[in-house]
Amino acid sequence: MAVNATAQENYSVADTVEVPLQISFGFDITGPVLYFTDKDILNTEGYFSYDLDEKKAVYAGAGYTSYKYSQYNYSYHNKGTFFKAGINFNLLEPSISQGKYRAGIGLLYGISRFTWEVDSFRHENYWGSITSSVPQQTDWGHYIEISPGFRAEIFRNISLGWSLSLRKLLFTSAPGDYKPAHFPGYGTTGKNISFGIQYFITINFTHKKIKAIVKEKPVSTSEEGSGTSGIPGSVRTLW
Amino acid sequence: MIRNIFGPGKLSALITIGLILFCYSCTPGSCYDETEAKIKASFFMSDNSANEAPDSVTIFGINTDSLLYNKSTGIRQALLPLDPSTESCTFVIRINGINDTVTFQYNPYTHFLSKECGYTYYYDLGQPVTTGNIINRITITKNIITTQSEENIRIYY
């Protein structure tokens, strides 16, 4: 990291840090790990990220899910693929992130294409019990996702991180009241927000280096022992 | 290096938060919601159109061997389950000792509640038919029968 300091007596110091902009390829390790404990759920997901500057990155991810679920009154399965894209914002100061650490939030739009089926469901009431099933059908699902997360470089060009996923369903092509209980990319439906968490391993390559100006620092005067304000408009303040 | 930047406390907190959230996301839920759609039938006096409970109410389905209500008092609204395996069912409704039969015709359809509660049946209700011994008329206030607690029909007696 190169640091250039510009000081003006009794005014302020503006630092620049060299920030590597990266191309990143990541894949989810949560899904495969969970698959070893529960063979009914397989979720694989990968993503590509391209840093536009020290704060923003274009994100595109895709994945495949096969999901089976059953409980006392119904059994359900689906499988399909999903794609999501958007912008990731890194909220760390460039002097802290150094291209190695990220803590931020992603704003994404997701589309899922999947087949699903209610293998059986049983309904019991005053009149007796009825068991039925609903045949397989193929549908679309659209959703938006907010994903705060954290990522740190553990080896050169290799990062580990996790992200939360808070998803809001916008639309499914499933007809009427007959909705899927779960679908790839989105997760469990039926509530206002779908929640998930994923752990990622990411491979990073630097495609460009830029200089970012960090927050101005007041220079203390020796006599008064207090800081002074910077010259207005003299530096671009990032934080 | 990571510890130098974030400090041991913050780093541990970030990892711990991640693990807690991970565990939470895998915890199966339970169903606490109403899962059966029933007709919510309110009793109204024909004289003054007031929502008043009859002195006594007995209700049972035709061809069933159990009572939904047995000389119950203070019933201002009765809950009537429908048979999803057919498109009509008939109840005997005894109000203040006088019997009427009420036949409901409907179209049942599958409705998704939630992952925890699964699927159930909702109904699109047609105009009920009554024998009219003590029941003067039945009006529909909401024809879609759901698990929500909203009135579906009014029984005037």
mmCIF file of C-alpha atoms in Angstrom:
data_model
loop_
_atom_site.group_PDB
_atom_site.id
_atom_site.type_symbol
_atom_site.label_atom_id
_atom_site.label_comp_id
_atom_site.label_asym_id
_atom_site.label_seq_id
_atom_site.Cartn_x
_atom_site.Cartn_y
_atom_site.Cartn_z
ATOM 1 C CA MET A 1 0.000 0.000 0.000
ATOM 2 C CA ALA A 2 1.438 3.375 -0.990
ATOM 3 C CA VAL A 3 0.553 6.379 1.070
ATOM 4 C CA ASN A 4 1.095 9.953 -0.043
ATOM 5 C CA ALA A 5 0.673 12.714 2.440
ATOM 6 C CA THR A 6 0.005 16.321 1.639
ATOM 7 C CA ALA A 7 0.280 18.618 4.590
ATOM 8 C CA GLN A 8 -0.354 22.243 4.911
ATOM 9 C CA GLU A 9 0.683 23.943 8.052
ATOM 10 C CA ASN A 10 -2.235 24.524 10.433
ATOM 11 C CA TYR A 11 -4.716 23.036 7.983
ATOM 12 C CA SER A 12 -5.224 19.371 7.163
ATOM 13 C CA VAL A 13 -3.653 16.255 5.772
ATOM 14 C CA ALA A 14 -5.175 14.394 2.829
ATOM 15 C CA ASP A 15 -3.948 10.795 2.354
ATOM 16 C CA THR A 16 -4.325 8.589 -0.646
ATOM 17 C CA VAL A 17 -4.189 4.848 -0.533
ATOM 18 C CA GLU A 18 -3.674 2.530 -3.409
ATOM 19 C CA VAL A 19 -6.665 0.262 -3.736
ATOM 20 C CA PRO A 20 -6.586 -2.803 -5.956
ATOM 21 C CA LEU A 21 -9.794 -3.298 -7.898
ATOM 22 C CA GLN A 22 -10.556 -6.951 -8.222
ATOM 23 C CA ILE A 23 -12.316 -9.545 -10.253
ATOM 24 C CA SER A 24 -13.632 -12.204 -7.904
ATOM 25 C CA PHE A 25 -15.013 -15.686 -8.386
ATOM 26 C CA GLY A 26 -16.693 -17.250 -5.387
ATOM 27 C CA PHE A 27 -18.605 -20.368 -4.534
ATOM 28 C CA ASP A 28 -20.835 -21.272 -1.639
ATOM 29 C CA ILE A 29 -19.535 -23.904 0.762
ATOM 30 C CA THR A 30 -22.686 -24.032 2.908
ATOM 31 C CA GLY A 31 -24.765 -25.977 0.417
ATOM 32 C CA PRO A 32 -22.331 -28.841 -0.192
ATOM 33 C CA VAL A 33 -21.595 -29.122 3.552
ATOM 34 C CA LEU A 34 -25.282 -29.293 4.410
ATOM 35 C CA TYR A 35 -25.809 -31.870 1.701
ATOM 36 C CA PHE A 36 -23.624 -34.287 3.660
ATOM 37 C CA THR A 37 -25.956 -33.982 6.640
ATOM 38 C CA ASP A 38 -29.207 -33.848 4.695
ATOM 39 C CA LYS A 39 -29.331 -35.514 1.301
ATOM 40 C CA ASP A 40 -32.725 -33.958 0.603
ATOM 41 C CA ILE A 41 -31.293 -30.492 0.104
ATOM 42 C CA LEU A 42 -28.618 -29.701 -2.445
ATOM 43 C CA ASN A 43 -27.782 -26.078 -3.086
ATOM 44 C CA THR A 44 -24.836 -25.012 -5.212
ATOM 45 C CA GLU A 45 -24.086 -21.407 -5.931
ATOM 46 C CA GLY A 46 -21.295 -19.372 -7.440
ATOM 47 C CA TYR A 47 -20.751 -15.749 -8.243
ATOM 48 C CA PHE A 48 -18.667 -13.317 -10.216
ATOM 49 C CA SER A 49 -17.863 -9.842 -8.969
ATOM 50 C CA TYR A 50 -16.142 -6.942 -10.709
ATOM 51 C CA ASP A 51 -15.001 -3.901 -8.723
ATOM 52 C CA LEU A 52 -16.043 -0.654 -10.350
ATOM 53 C CA ASP A 53 -14.246 1.453 -7.764
ATOM 54 C CA GLU A 54 -13.214 1.175 -4.119
ATOM 55 C CA LYS A 55 -16.847 1.084 -2.978
ATOM 56 C CA LYS A 56 -18.931 -0.578 -5.667
ATOM 57 C CA ALA A 57 -18.799 -3.894 -7.455
ATOM 58 C CA VAL A 58 -21.003 -5.443 -10.082
ATOM 59 C CA TYR A 59 -22.264 -8.824 -8.921
ATOM 60 C CA ALA A 60 -23.675 -11.761 -10.860
ATOM 61 C CA GLY A 61 -24.454 -15.118 -9.286
ATOM 62 C CA ALA A 62 -26.098 -18.343 -10.348
ATOM 63 C CA GLY A 63 -26.915 -21.662 -8.797
ATOM 64 C CA TYR A 64 -28.814 -24.916 -8.824
ATOM 65 C CA THR A 65 -31.044 -26.303 -6.088
ATOM 66 C CA SER A 66 -32.691 -29.652 -5.541
ATOM 67 C CA TYR A 67 -34.955 -29.658 -2.524
ATOM 68 C CA LYS A 68 -37.215 -32.184 -0.812
ATOM 69 C CA TYR A 69 -39.244 -31.564 2.283
ATOM 70 C CA SER A 70 -41.833 -33.536 4.155
ATOM 71 C CA GLN A 71 -43.641 -33.231 7.424
ATOM 72 C CA TYR A 72 -46.742 -34.641 9.061
ATOM 73 C CA ASN A 73 -49.246 -33.393 6.485
ATOM 74 C CA TYR A 74 -47.411 -32.890 3.198
ATOM 75 C CA SER A 75 -44.357 -33.724 1.140
ATOM 76 C CA TYR A 76 -42.887 -31.428 -1.450
ATOM 77 C CA HIS A 77 -39.968 -31.266 -3.846
ATOM 78 C CA ASN A 78 -38.524 -28.900 -6.380
ATOM 79 C CA LYS A 79 -35.426 -28.376 -8.458
ATOM 80 C CA GLY A 80 -34.196 -25.641 -10.716
ATOM 81 C CA THR A 81 -31.725 -22.896 -11.384
ATOM 82 C CA PHE A 82 -31.524 -19.276 -10.416
ATOM 83 C CA PHE A 83 -29.641 -16.185 -11.440
ATOM 84 C CA LYS A 84 -29.183 -12.938 -9.574
ATOM 85 C CA ALA A 85 -27.361 -9.722 -10.321
ATOM 86 C CA GLY A 86 -26.844 -6.315 -8.808
ATOM 87 C CA ILE A 87 -24.409 -4.087 -6.988
ATOM 88 C CA ASN A 88 -22.308 -4.811 -3.901
ATOM 89 C CA PHE A 89 -21.277 -1.880 -1.743
ATOM 90 C CA ASN A 90 -18.145 -2.083 0.375
ATOM 91 C CA LEU A 91 -18.599 0.057 3.457
ATOM 92 C CA LEU A 92 -15.049 -0.221 4.779
ATOM 93 C CA GLU A 93 -12.655 2.661 4.418
ATOM 94 C CA PRO A 94 -10.112 2.049 1.660
ATOM 95 C CA SER A 95 -7.309 2.378 4.192
ATOM 96 C CA ILE A 96 -8.811 -0.522 6.136
ATOM 97 C CA SER A 97 -10.080 -2.687 3.327
ATOM 98 C CA GLN A 98 -6.858 -2.527 1.270
ATOM 99 C CA GLY A 99 -8.545 -4.771 -1.232
ATOM 100 C CA LYS A 100 -8.433 -7.586 1.325
ATOM 101 C CA TYR A 101 -11.381 -6.945 3.600
ATOM 102 C CA ARG A 102 -14.933 -6.195 2.766
ATOM 103 C CA ALA A 103 -17.922 -5.462 4.922
ATOM 104 C CA GLY A 104 -20.852 -4.214 3.029
ATOM 105 C CA ILE A 105 -24.210 -4.843 1.522
ATOM 106 C CA GLY A 106 -25.468 -6.164 -1.780
ATOM 107 C CA LEU A 107 -28.636 -5.127 -3.586
ATOM 108 C CA LEU A 108 -29.652 -7.830 -6.012
ATOM 109 C CA TYR A 109 -32.475 -8.901 -8.299
ATOM 110 C CA GLY A 110 -33.070 -12.627 -8.648
ATOM 111 C CA ILE A 111 -34.854 -14.816 -11.171
ATOM 112 C CA SER A 112 -35.540 -18.506 -10.685
ATOM 113 C CA ARG A 113 -36.794 -21.162 -13.075
ATOM 114 C CA PHE A 114 -37.911 -24.355 -11.384
ATOM 115 C CA THR A 115 -40.168 -27.381 -11.417
ATOM 116 C CA TRP A 116 -42.064 -28.327 -8.280
ATOM 117 C CA GLU A 117 -44.621 -30.778 -7.077
ATOM 118 C CA VAL A 118 -46.624 -31.532 -3.974
ATOM 119 C CA ASP A 119 -46.230 -35.297 -3.845
ATOM 120 C CA SER A 120 -49.002 -35.637 -1.301
ATOM 121 C CA PHE A 121 -50.850 -33.670 1.271
ATOM 122 C CA ARG A 122 -53.354 -34.816 3.819
ATOM 123 C CA HIS A 123 -56.184 -32.803 5.247
ATOM 124 C CA GLU A 124 -58.158 -33.886 8.279
ATOM 125 C CA ASN A 125 -61.230 -32.272 9.708
ATOM 126 C CA TYR A 126 -64.714 -32.938 11.050
ATOM 127 C CA TRP A 127 -65.759 -34.745 7.863
ATOM 128 C CA GLY A 128 -62.804 -37.093 7.771
ATOM 129 C CA SER A 129 -59.460 -37.287 6.076
ATOM 130 C CA ILE A 130 -58.547 -36.615 2.475
ATOM 131 C CA THR A 131 -55.200 -37.204 0.801
ATOM 132 C CA SER A 132 -54.341 -35.732 -2.555
ATOM 133 C CA SER A 133 -51.398 -34.601 -4.631
ATOM 134 C CA VAL A 134 -50.746 -31.886 -7.127
ATOM 135 C CA PRO A 135 -48.882 -32.695 -10.339
ATOM 136 C CA GLN A 136 -45.524 -31.277 -11.293
ATOM 137 C CA GLN A 137 -45.403 -27.869 -12.868
ATOM 138 C CA THR A 138 -42.739 -25.423 -14.012
ATOM 139 C CA ASP A 139 -42.725 -21.812 -12.894
ATOM 140 C CA TRP A 140 -40.767 -18.585 -12.652
ATOM 141 C CA GLY A 141 -39.964 -16.705 -9.487
ATOM 142 C CA HIS A 142 -38.742 -13.115 -9.189
ATOM 143 C CA TYR A 143 -37.366 -11.553 -6.031
ATOM 144 C CA ILE A 144 -35.119 -8.837 -4.666
ATOM 145 C CA GLU A 145 -32.358 -9.554 -2.208
ATOM 146 C CA ILE A 146 -30.452 -7.496 0.309
ATOM 147 C CA SER A 147 -27.306 -9.249 1.449
ATOM 148 C CA PRO A 148 -25.069 -7.715 4.080
ATOM 149 C CA GLY A 149 -21.847 -9.630 4.494
ATOM 150 C CA PHE A 150 -18.227 -9.786 5.477
ATOM 151 C CA ARG A 151 -15.190 -11.122 3.653
ATOM 152 C CA ALA A 152 -11.491 -11.350 4.545
ATOM 153 C CA GLU A 153 -8.435 -12.510 2.665
ATOM 154 C CA ILE A 154 -6.926 -15.540 4.369
ATOM 155 C CA PHE A 155 -4.259 -16.369 1.802
ATOM 156 C CA ARG A 156 -2.965 -14.426 -1.127
ATOM 157 C CA ASN A 157 -5.894 -14.078 -3.582
ATOM 158 C CA ILE A 158 -8.138 -16.351 -1.459
ATOM 159 C CA SER A 159 -10.889 -14.951 0.744
ATOM 160 C CA LEU A 160 -13.435 -16.396 3.145
ATOM 161 C CA GLY A 161 -16.660 -14.690 4.022
ATOM 162 C CA TRP A 162 -20.308 -14.948 4.856
ATOM 163 C CA SER A 163 -23.363 -13.069 3.835
ATOM 164 C CA LEU A 164 -26.917 -12.873 5.024
ATOM 165 C CA SER A 165 -29.689 -12.959 2.495
ATOM 166 C CA LEU A 166 -32.944 -11.149 3.099
ATOM 167 C CA ARG A 167 -35.220 -11.760 0.151
ATOM 168 C CA LYS A 168 -38.570 -10.308 -0.773
ATOM 169 C CA LEU A 169 -40.713 -12.225 -3.224
ATOM 170 C CA LEU A 170 -42.031 -10.100 -6.060
ATOM 171 C CA PHE A 171 -43.803 -12.605 -8.256
ATOM 172 C CA THR A 172 -44.244 -16.275 -9.043
ATOM 173 C CA SER A 173 -45.981 -17.592 -12.104
ATOM 174 C CA ALA A 174 -47.642 -20.299 -9.993
ATOM 175 C CA PRO A 175 -51.393 -19.918 -10.401
ATOM 176 C CA GLY A 176 -53.778 -18.612 -7.763
ATOM 177 C CA ASP A 177 -53.426 -19.835 -4.224
ATOM 178 C CA TYR A 178 -51.402 -22.850 -5.213
ATOM 179 C CA LYS A 179 -47.910 -21.577 -4.485
ATOM 180 C CA PRO A 180 -44.579 -23.369 -4.083
ATOM 181 C CA ALA A 181 -43.446 -23.852 -0.491
ATOM 182 C CA HIS A 182 -39.849 -23.241 -1.532
ATOM 183 C CA PHE A 183 -38.011 -22.483 -4.735
ATOM 184 C CA PRO A 184 -34.381 -22.271 -5.857
ATOM 185 C CA GLY A 185 -32.566 -19.050 -5.094
ATOM 186 C CA TYR A 186 -35.358 -17.662 -2.959
ATOM 187 C CA GLY A 187 -35.845 -20.333 -0.314
ATOM 188 C CA THR A 188 -38.926 -20.738 1.809
ATOM 189 C CA THR A 189 -42.007 -18.837 0.737
ATOM 190 C CA GLY A 190 -45.139 -18.073 2.741
ATOM 191 C CA LYS A 191 -43.642 -15.273 4.816
ATOM 192 C CA ASN A 192 -42.902 -11.695 3.934
ATOM 193 C CA ILE A 193 -39.150 -12.181 3.977
ATOM 194 C CA SER A 194 -37.024 -15.222 3.220
ATOM 195 C CA PHE A 195 -33.862 -15.466 5.246
ATOM 196 C CA GLY A 196 -30.624 -17.307 4.577
ATOM 197 C CA ILE A 197 -26.921 -17.285 5.218
ATOM 198 C CA GLN A 198 -24.042 -18.518 3.134
ATOM 199 C CA TYR A 199 -20.319 -18.971 3.526
ATOM 200 C CA PHE A 200 -18.186 -18.308 0.485
ATOM 201 C CA ILE A 201 -14.683 -19.075 -0.661
ATOM 202 C CA THR A 202 -13.559 -16.472 -3.148
ATOM 203 C CA ILE A 203 -10.649 -16.220 -5.552
ATOM 204 C CA ASN A 204 -9.581 -12.660 -6.329
ATOM 205 C CA PHE A 205 -7.525 -11.173 -9.140
ATOM 206 C CA THR A 206 -6.514 -7.551 -9.327
ATOM 207 C CA HIS A 207 -7.505 -5.962 -12.632
ATOM 208 C CA LYS A 208 -6.581 -2.383 -11.843
ATOM 209 C CA LYS A 209 -5.164 -0.219 -9.101
ATOM 210 C CA ILE A 210 -6.503 3.185 -8.219
ATOM 211 C CA LYS A 211 -5.659 5.799 -5.644
ATOM 212 C CA ALA A 212 -8.404 6.699 -3.257
ATOM 213 C CA ILE A 213 -8.324 9.721 -0.989
ATOM 214 C CA VAL A 214 -9.085 8.868 2.582
ATOM 215 C CA LYS A 215 -10.639 10.996 5.265
ATOM 216 C CA GLU A 216 -8.782 14.180 5.998
ATOM 217 C CA LYS A 217 -7.008 14.297 9.306
ATOM 218 C CA PRO A 218 -6.695 17.453 11.331
ATOM 219 C CA VAL A 219 -3.152 18.535 12.131
ATOM 220 C CA SER A 220 -2.658 19.365 15.721
ATOM 221 C CA THR A 221 -0.951 22.629 16.549
ATOM 222 C CA SER A 222 1.745 22.243 19.107
ATOM 223 C CA GLU A 223 0.904 25.270 21.197
ATOM 224 C CA GLU A 224 -2.856 24.949 21.524
ATOM 225 C CA GLY A 225 -2.883 21.183 21.443
ATOM 226 C CA SER A 226 -6.105 21.080 19.467
ATOM 227 C CA GLY A 227 -6.962 20.128 15.889
ATOM 228 C CA THR A 228 -7.956 22.537 13.186
ATOM 229 C CA SER A 229 -10.429 22.110 10.449
ATOM 230 C CA GLY A 230 -9.430 21.379 6.881
ATOM 231 C CA ILE A 231 -9.761 23.715 3.949
ATOM 232 C CA PRO A 232 -13.268 23.351 2.566
ATOM 233 C CA GLY A 233 -13.294 21.484 -0.687
ATOM 234 C CA SER A 234 -9.612 20.702 -0.582
ATOM 235 C CA VAL A 235 -10.029 16.929 -0.457
ATOM 236 C CA ARG A 236 -12.648 14.400 -1.439
ATOM 237 C CA THR A 237 -13.861 12.901 1.778
ATOM 238 C CA LEU A 238 -14.869 9.271 1.463
ATOM 239 C CA TRP A 239 -16.063 8.618 5.003
ATOM 240 C CA MET B 1 -3.162 -9.234 10.073
ATOM 241 C CA ILE B 2 -6.922 -9.545 10.328
ATOM 242 C CA ARG B 3 -6.706 -9.265 14.067
ATOM 243 C CA ASN B 4 -4.553 -6.188 13.753
ATOM 244 C CA ILE B 5 -7.194 -4.471 11.697
ATOM 245 C CA PHE B 6 -10.399 -5.564 13.335
ATOM 246 C CA GLY B 7 -9.120 -6.471 16.765
ATOM 247 C CA PRO B 8 -9.736 -9.828 18.424
ATOM 248 C CA GLY B 9 -13.079 -8.734 19.844
ATOM 249 C CA LYS B 10 -14.563 -7.558 16.583
ATOM 250 C CA LEU B 11 -13.258 -10.513 14.624
ATOM 251 C CA SER B 12 -14.673 -12.970 17.163
ATOM 252 C CA ALA B 13 -17.960 -11.123 17.098
ATOM 253 C CA LEU B 14 -18.173 -11.320 13.324
ATOM 254 C CA ILE B 15 -17.479 -15.054 13.339
ATOM 255 C CA THR B 16 -19.902 -15.667 16.198
ATOM 256 C CA ILE B 17 -22.659 -13.698 14.519
ATOM 257 C CA GLY B 18 -22.141 -15.731 11.380
ATOM 258 C CA LEU B 19 -22.350 -19.021 13.245
ATOM 259 C CA ILE B 20 -25.454 -18.002 15.191
ATOM 260 C CA LEU B 21 -27.207 -16.894 12.042
ATOM 261 C CA PHE B 22 -26.162 -20.078 10.304
ATOM 262 C CA CYS B 23 -27.651 -22.216 13.089
ATOM 263 C CA TYR B 24 -30.809 -20.121 13.150
ATOM 264 C CA SER B 25 -31.294 -20.431 9.405
ATOM 265 C CA CYS B 26 -31.293 -24.226 9.672
ATOM 266 C CA THR B 27 -33.726 -24.488 12.571
ATOM 267 C CA PRO B 28 -37.020 -26.044 11.467
ATOM 268 C CA GLY B 29 -40.115 -24.081 12.413
ATOM 269 C CA SER B 30 -43.455 -25.149 13.833
ATOM 270 C CA CYS B 31 -46.943 -24.333 12.661
ATOM 271 C CA TYR B 32 -48.826 -22.043 15.023
ATOM 272 C CA ASP B 33 -51.370 -20.726 12.557
ATOM 273 C CA GLU B 34 -54.955 -21.783 11.889
ATOM 274 C CA THR B 35 -54.851 -24.427 9.175
ATOM 275 C CA GLU B 36 -58.512 -25.098 8.516
ATOM 276 C CA ALA B 37 -60.832 -22.817 6.607
ATOM 277 C CA LYS B 38 -64.304 -22.796 8.205
ATOM 278 C CA ILE B 39 -67.449 -20.870 7.467
ATOM 279 C CA LYS B 40 -67.825 -18.135 10.047
ATOM 280 C CA ALA B 41 -71.587 -17.903 10.468
ATOM 281 C CA SER B 42 -72.984 -15.074 12.595
ATOM 282 C CA PHE B 43 -76.469 -15.287 14.114
ATOM 283 C CA PHE B 44 -78.759 -12.312 13.666
ATOM 284 C CA MET B 45 -82.239 -11.694 14.985
ATOM 285 C CA SER B 46 -84.687 -11.167 12.124
ATOM 286 C CA ASP B 47 -86.701 -8.679 14.149
ATOM 287 C CA ASN B 48 -84.054 -6.084 14.814
ATOM 288 C CA SER B 49 -81.079 -7.339 12.731
ATOM 289 C CA ALA B 50 -78.966 -7.499 15.866
ATOM 290 C CA ASN B 51 -76.096 -9.919 16.207
ATOM 291 C CA GLU B 52 -77.469 -11.904 19.137
ATOM 292 C CA ALA B 53 -76.756 -15.409 20.296
ATOM 293 C CA PRO B 54 -79.713 -17.810 20.301
ATOM 294 C CA ASP B 55 -80.687 -19.301 23.633
ATOM 295 C CA SER B 56 -79.372 -22.651 22.460
ATOM 296 C CA VAL B 57 -77.582 -23.916 19.372
ATOM 297 C CA THR B 58 -76.949 -27.482 18.237
ATOM 298 C CA ILE B 59 -75.143 -28.169 14.971
ATOM 299 C CA PHE B 60 -74.033 -31.383 13.331
ATOM 300 C CA GLY B 61 -73.313 -32.574 9.835
ATOM 301 C CA ILE B 62 -75.622 -34.948 8.001
ATOM 302 C CA ASN B 63 -74.212 -38.478 8.007
ATOM 303 C CA THR B 64 -71.779 -37.740 10.791
ATOM 304 C CA ASP B 65 -71.853 -39.062 14.312
ATOM 305 C CA SER B 66 -70.503 -36.153 16.269
ATOM 306 C CA LEU B 67 -71.847 -32.761 17.211
ATOM 307 C CA LEU B 68 -70.130 -29.487 16.449
ATOM 308 C CA TYR B 69 -72.278 -27.662 18.993
ATOM 309 C CA ASN B 70 -74.518 -29.274 21.569
ATOM 310 C CA LYS B 71 -77.145 -27.010 23.124
ATOM 311 C CA SER B 72 -74.482 -24.373 23.315
ATOM 312 C CA THR B 73 -75.301 -20.941 24.679
ATOM 313 C CA GLY B 74 -73.798 -17.571 23.952
ATOM 314 C CA ILE B 75 -72.865 -18.532 20.375
ATOM 315 C CA ARG B 76 -72.947 -15.366 18.318
ATOM 316 C CA GLN B 77 -70.797 -16.867 15.594
ATOM 317 C CA ALA B 78 -70.551 -20.564 14.690
ATOM 318 C CA LEU B 79 -67.659 -22.174 12.850
ATOM 319 C CA LEU B 80 -68.700 -24.695 10.205
ATOM 320 C CA PRO B 81 -66.057 -26.916 8.579
ATOM 321 C CA LEU B 82 -66.680 -27.979 4.993
ATOM 322 C CA ASP B 83 -65.958 -31.321 3.377
ATOM 323 C CA PRO B 84 -63.158 -30.829 0.809
ATOM 324 C CA SER B 85 -63.731 -34.239 -0.763
ATOM 325 C CA THR B 86 -67.089 -33.108 -2.200
ATOM 326 C CA GLU B 87 -68.666 -29.895 -3.440
ATOM 327 C CA SER B 88 -71.542 -29.759 -0.999
ATOM 328 C CA CYS B 89 -72.374 -30.703 2.549
ATOM 329 C CA THR B 90 -75.392 -30.326 4.775
ATOM 330 C CA PHE B 91 -75.700 -29.366 8.411
ATOM 331 C CA VAL B 92 -78.590 -29.651 10.827
ATOM 332 C CA ILE B 93 -78.795 -26.397 12.742
ATOM 333 C CA ARG B 94 -81.098 -26.495 15.747
ATOM 334 C CA ILE B 95 -81.833 -23.030 17.080
ATOM 335 C CA ASN B 96 -83.831 -22.783 20.283
ATOM 336 C CA GLY B 97 -85.044 -26.369 19.795
ATOM 337 C CA ILE B 98 -86.221 -25.985 16.181
ATOM 338 C CA ASN B 99 -84.367 -27.857 13.428
ATOM 339 C CA ASP B 100 -83.345 -26.575 10.043
ATOM 340 C CA THR B 101 -81.052 -28.131 7.495
ATOM 341 C CA VAL B 102 -78.648 -25.899 5.622
ATOM 342 C CA THR B 103 -76.903 -27.111 2.480
ATOM 343 C CA PHE B 104 -73.720 -25.434 1.348
ATOM 344 C CA GLN B 105 -72.410 -25.716 -2.186
ATOM 345 C CA TYR B 106 -68.861 -24.686 -2.843
ATOM 346 C CA ASN B 107 -65.756 -25.134 -4.912
ATOM 347 C CA PRO B 108 -62.763 -26.312 -2.850
ATOM 348 C CA TYR B 109 -59.268 -25.369 -4.002
ATOM 349 C CA THR B 110 -55.744 -25.862 -2.706
ATOM 350 C CA HIS B 111 -54.148 -23.023 -0.809
ATOM 351 C CA PHE B 112 -50.562 -22.757 0.419
ATOM 352 C CA LEU B 113 -50.271 -21.520 3.999
ATOM 353 C CA SER B 114 -46.589 -21.705 4.833
ATOM 354 C CA LYS B 115 -43.738 -24.166 4.813
ATOM 355 C CA GLU B 116 -44.443 -25.002 8.454
ATOM 356 C CA CYS B 117 -48.205 -25.421 8.052
ATOM 357 C CA GLY B 118 -48.265 -26.789 4.518
ATOM 358 C CA TYR B 119 -51.299 -26.772 2.270
ATOM 359 C CA THR B 120 -54.981 -26.619 3.043
ATOM 360 C CA TYR B 121 -58.296 -26.084 1.256
ATOM 361 C CA TYR B 122 -60.047 -22.818 0.712
ATOM 362 C CA TYR B 123 -63.594 -22.693 -0.655
ATOM 363 C CA ASP B 124 -65.588 -20.535 -3.003
ATOM 364 C CA LEU B 125 -69.051 -20.588 -1.455
ATOM 365 C CA GLY B 126 -72.357 -20.485 -3.316
ATOM 366 C CA GLN B 127 -75.698 -19.408 -1.904
ATOM 367 C CA PRO B 128 -76.692 -21.728 0.994
ATOM 368 C CA VAL B 129 -80.118 -23.376 0.920
ATOM 369 C CA THR B 130 -82.166 -23.764 4.113
ATOM 370 C CA THR B 131 -85.421 -25.469 4.993
ATOM 371 C CA GLY B 132 -86.631 -22.266 6.640
ATOM 372 C CA ASN B 133 -88.240 -23.549 9.822
ATOM 373 C CA ILE B 134 -86.567 -21.053 12.122
ATOM 374 C CA ILE B 135 -83.964 -19.627 9.808
ATOM 375 C CA ASN B 136 -85.550 -16.862 7.743
ATOM 376 C CA ARG B 137 -82.687 -16.210 5.404
ATOM 377 C CA ILE B 138 -78.951 -16.553 4.971
ATOM 378 C CA THR B 139 -76.830 -13.823 3.415
ATOM 379 C CA ILE B 140 -73.258 -14.109 2.254
ATOM 380 C CA THR B 141 -70.885 -11.405 3.426
ATOM 381 C CA LYS B 142 -67.716 -12.998 2.080
ATOM 382 C CA ASN B 143 -67.904 -15.966 -0.255
ATOM 383 C CA ILE B 144 -64.239 -17.031 -0.097
ATOM 384 C CA ILE B 145 -63.795 -19.233 2.956
ATOM 385 C CA THR B 146 -60.299 -18.879 4.375
ATOM 386 C CA THR B 147 -58.444 -19.362 7.628
ATOM 387 C CA GLN B 148 -58.839 -15.663 8.407
ATOM 388 C CA SER B 149 -61.252 -14.697 11.160
ATOM 389 C CA GLU B 150 -63.698 -12.791 9.016
ATOM 390 C CA GLU B 151 -67.452 -13.306 8.800
ATOM 391 C CA ASN B 152 -68.682 -15.295 5.792
ATOM 392 C CA ILE B 153 -72.438 -15.597 6.242
ATOM 393 C CA ARG B 154 -75.231 -14.214 8.377
ATOM 394 C CA ILE B 155 -77.992 -16.481 9.598
ATOM 395 C CA TYR B 156 -81.195 -14.593 10.379
ATOM 396 C CA TYR B 157 -83.579 -16.415 12.708
#
